[in-house]
Amino acid sequence: MECDILIIGGGIAGLSLGSALAGRAAVVVVEAEASLGFHTSSRSARQLIPSYGPAVVQDLTVRTLAMIRALEVDLPEPILTPRSFLLVGSEESVRDRASGHMHPVTAGEVQGLAPELKPGAFAAAGLDTTSVACNTDALMEYHRRRVLDHGGQILTGHPVRSAAFEAGDDGGSSGLWITAAGERSIRSRVVVDAAGAWADQLAAVYGARPRGLQPYRRTAAVVDVQHPLEEGAPMVADADESFYYRPEGNQVLISPSESVPSDPMDAQPHAEDIDALVRLINSVTTLGITAVSRSWTGLRTEAGDGLPVVGYDDVVPGFFWLAGQGGYGFQTSSGIAELAASLLMGENVNTAAAKALNPARKTL
């Protein structure tokens, strides 16, 4: 099998890049698991928050929202729906986390927005009204369909087993990668590492040095409550990152917002973490959590400086990084895919994002 660009990883990063390249290059996407988006992409909070993350991440989020809204025009149902983001905490913690997309709100306004919060539980709050809920399944399906409709191929159940570089006539970087994935041998000019928590491990197969990409646990649960949230209620998060919650139909999705280092794996929730979270949320709200309906844990993979890693490796020819999205995967997906596609197509990209996310940056 031959292609221009082999994308390894069938999560939102790999699929959105394949979609961005559709019709511009011959693309193959390979995924080790039997289904796409099996790990982190299927365990998202489904909330895109322009006020969340460093400045370059916020810029990519704004770009992603604009791109998704443009593609929604041709879809039967919207991918994005309004859902504000309410940040609560001490004066200092809210001030430190606030950004240009967020404005302060008074205690009285908080009670109107989130009456379930117990009075006096938090000293300050900020509101991001540009935040939206995201139908992540629909977005993944859009990208999958676009790859296939433009002649690309998607292979699930094809873990990468080995790789070798076949040098070109010049003996240098003009050669091809030969990747053994599952039972397939795939020849490609470029290999894209969109392997999520396994990105550093995959890079080693191709002889690239690791970028210090560390997976972190992030657990969530859907719970039954005595007093359901009102329709249109915001997502609420503690600025100290001890919890967040949001509506999930008549139930509530909750998370302890933990960032516990982990090896790459199919992460599973710890019952004691969820029990502690239920006690915490019951202590600061009147939701009255009565039972846990289901729970899961995903891995958010980050570089040491907290920014994604996007661009060609500085040593290994034809090896391209698309990793380290952390908790910003969906909300930056289209913006990062647009950037990555431009770099892969040899376009002159001289943007702040390209510089900030470059794999050769000194912070890695």
mmCIF file of N, CA and C in Angstrom, residues 10 45 47 54 82 116 122 124 158 161 167-168 171 202-203 206 209 221 239 251-252 257 265 282 284 286 289 315 329:
data_model
loop_
_atom_site.group_PDB
_atom_site.id
_atom_site.type_symbol
_atom_site.label_atom_id
_atom_site.label_comp_id
_atom_site.label_asym_id
_atom_site.label_seq_id
_atom_site.Cartn_x
_atom_site.Cartn_y
_atom_site.Cartn_z
ATOM 1 N N GLY A 10 -6.237 7.264 15.261
ATOM 2 C CA GLY A 10 -7.581 7.525 14.769
ATOM 3 C C GLY A 10 -8.453 8.261 15.758
ATOM 4 N N ALA A 45 -15.046 15.826 27.714
ATOM 5 C CA ALA A 45 -16.092 16.548 28.449
ATOM 6 C C ALA A 45 -17.103 17.181 27.500
ATOM 7 N N GLN A 47 -17.055 19.920 25.792
ATOM 8 C CA GLN A 47 -17.231 21.353 26.020
ATOM 9 C C GLN A 47 -16.025 22.078 25.427
ATOM 10 N N PRO A 54 -3.528 28.354 27.526
ATOM 11 C CA PRO A 54 -2.629 29.454 27.177
ATOM 12 C C PRO A 54 -3.129 30.232 25.958
ATOM 13 N N PRO A 82 -25.065 26.292 22.330
ATOM 14 C CA PRO A 82 -24.636 27.191 23.410
ATOM 15 C C PRO A 82 -24.615 26.502 24.772
ATOM 16 N N GLU A 116 -27.824 26.090 42.165
ATOM 17 C CA GLU A 116 -27.458 24.919 42.968
ATOM 18 C C GLU A 116 -26.212 25.161 43.817
ATOM 19 N N PHE A 122 -18.137 30.136 47.345
ATOM 20 C CA PHE A 122 -17.036 30.678 46.548
ATOM 21 C C PHE A 122 -17.080 32.201 46.585
ATOM 22 N N ALA A 124 -15.606 34.369 44.313
ATOM 23 C CA ALA A 124 -15.561 35.082 43.039
ATOM 24 C C ALA A 124 -15.963 34.136 41.913
ATOM 25 N N HIS A 158 -4.976 -1.897 13.358
ATOM 26 C CA HIS A 158 -3.683 -1.987 12.678
ATOM 27 C C HIS A 158 -2.595 -1.289 13.501
ATOM 28 N N ARG A 161 3.951 -2.009 13.967
ATOM 29 C CA ARG A 161 4.865 -3.017 14.499
ATOM 30 C C ARG A 161 6.328 -2.653 14.269
ATOM 31 N N ALA A 167 16.082 5.402 1.858
ATOM 32 C CA ALA A 167 16.619 6.664 1.363
ATOM 33 C C ALA A 167 16.404 6.798 -0.137
ATOM 34 N N GLY A 168 16.229 8.047 -0.572
ATOM 35 C CA GLY A 168 16.062 8.327 -1.989
ATOM 36 C C GLY A 168 17.387 8.325 -2.713
ATOM 37 N N GLY A 171 20.280 9.992 -1.236
ATOM 38 C CA GLY A 171 20.798 9.427 0.000
ATOM 39 C C GLY A 171 20.373 10.169 1.249
ATOM 40 N N LEU A 202 5.708 5.751 19.983
ATOM 41 C CA LEU A 202 5.683 5.596 18.535
ATOM 42 C C LEU A 202 6.887 6.282 17.896
ATOM 43 N N ALA A 203 7.227 7.462 18.386
ATOM 44 C CA ALA A 203 8.369 8.188 17.834
ATOM 45 C C ALA A 203 9.639 7.343 17.903
ATOM 46 N N TYR A 206 10.396 5.135 15.010
ATOM 47 C CA TYR A 206 10.922 5.826 13.835
ATOM 48 C C TYR A 206 12.271 6.496 14.100
ATOM 49 N N ARG A 209 13.687 11.272 18.833
ATOM 50 C CA ARG A 209 13.844 11.389 20.282
ATOM 51 C C ARG A 209 12.508 11.769 20.920
ATOM 52 N N ALA A 221 -17.711 11.085 35.535
ATOM 53 C CA ALA A 221 -18.821 10.181 35.843
ATOM 54 C C ALA A 221 -20.130 10.894 35.536
ATOM 55 N N ALA A 239 -11.901 27.003 40.003
ATOM 56 C CA ALA A 239 -10.663 27.565 39.451
ATOM 57 C C ALA A 239 -9.422 26.847 39.979
ATOM 58 N N GLN A 251 -29.429 14.005 34.013
ATOM 59 C CA GLN A 251 -28.347 13.667 34.932
ATOM 60 C C GLN A 251 -27.293 14.776 34.907
ATOM 61 N N VAL A 252 -26.190 14.528 35.602
ATOM 62 C CA VAL A 252 -25.108 15.514 35.665
ATOM 63 C C VAL A 252 -23.781 14.804 35.430
ATOM 64 N N SER A 257 -11.287 16.590 37.911
ATOM 65 C CA SER A 257 -10.268 17.411 37.222
ATOM 66 C C SER A 257 -8.848 17.013 37.617
ATOM 67 N N MET A 265 -2.083 3.681 28.561
ATOM 68 C CA MET A 265 -2.895 2.498 28.834
ATOM 69 C C MET A 265 -4.362 2.811 28.586
ATOM 70 N N ASN A 282 -21.401 17.470 46.622
ATOM 71 C CA ASN A 282 -22.564 17.546 47.515
ATOM 72 C C ASN A 282 -22.354 18.574 48.621
ATOM 73 N N VAL A 284 -20.782 21.520 48.268
ATOM 74 C CA VAL A 284 -20.813 22.903 47.776
ATOM 75 C C VAL A 284 -22.024 23.187 46.904
ATOM 76 N N THR A 286 -26.433 22.014 46.003
ATOM 77 C CA THR A 286 -27.662 21.359 46.477
ATOM 78 C C THR A 286 -28.147 20.310 45.484
ATOM 79 N N ILE A 289 -26.385 14.408 44.875
ATOM 80 C CA ILE A 289 -26.019 13.241 44.074
ATOM 81 C C ILE A 289 -26.423 11.976 44.833
ATOM 82 N N VAL A 315 15.233 16.177 13.304
ATOM 83 C CA VAL A 315 16.332 15.284 12.921
ATOM 84 C C VAL A 315 15.870 14.196 11.956
ATOM 85 N N GLY A 329 -7.822 18.942 23.035
ATOM 86 C CA GLY A 329 -7.875 18.209 21.772
ATOM 87 C C GLY A 329 -8.994 18.616 20.852
#
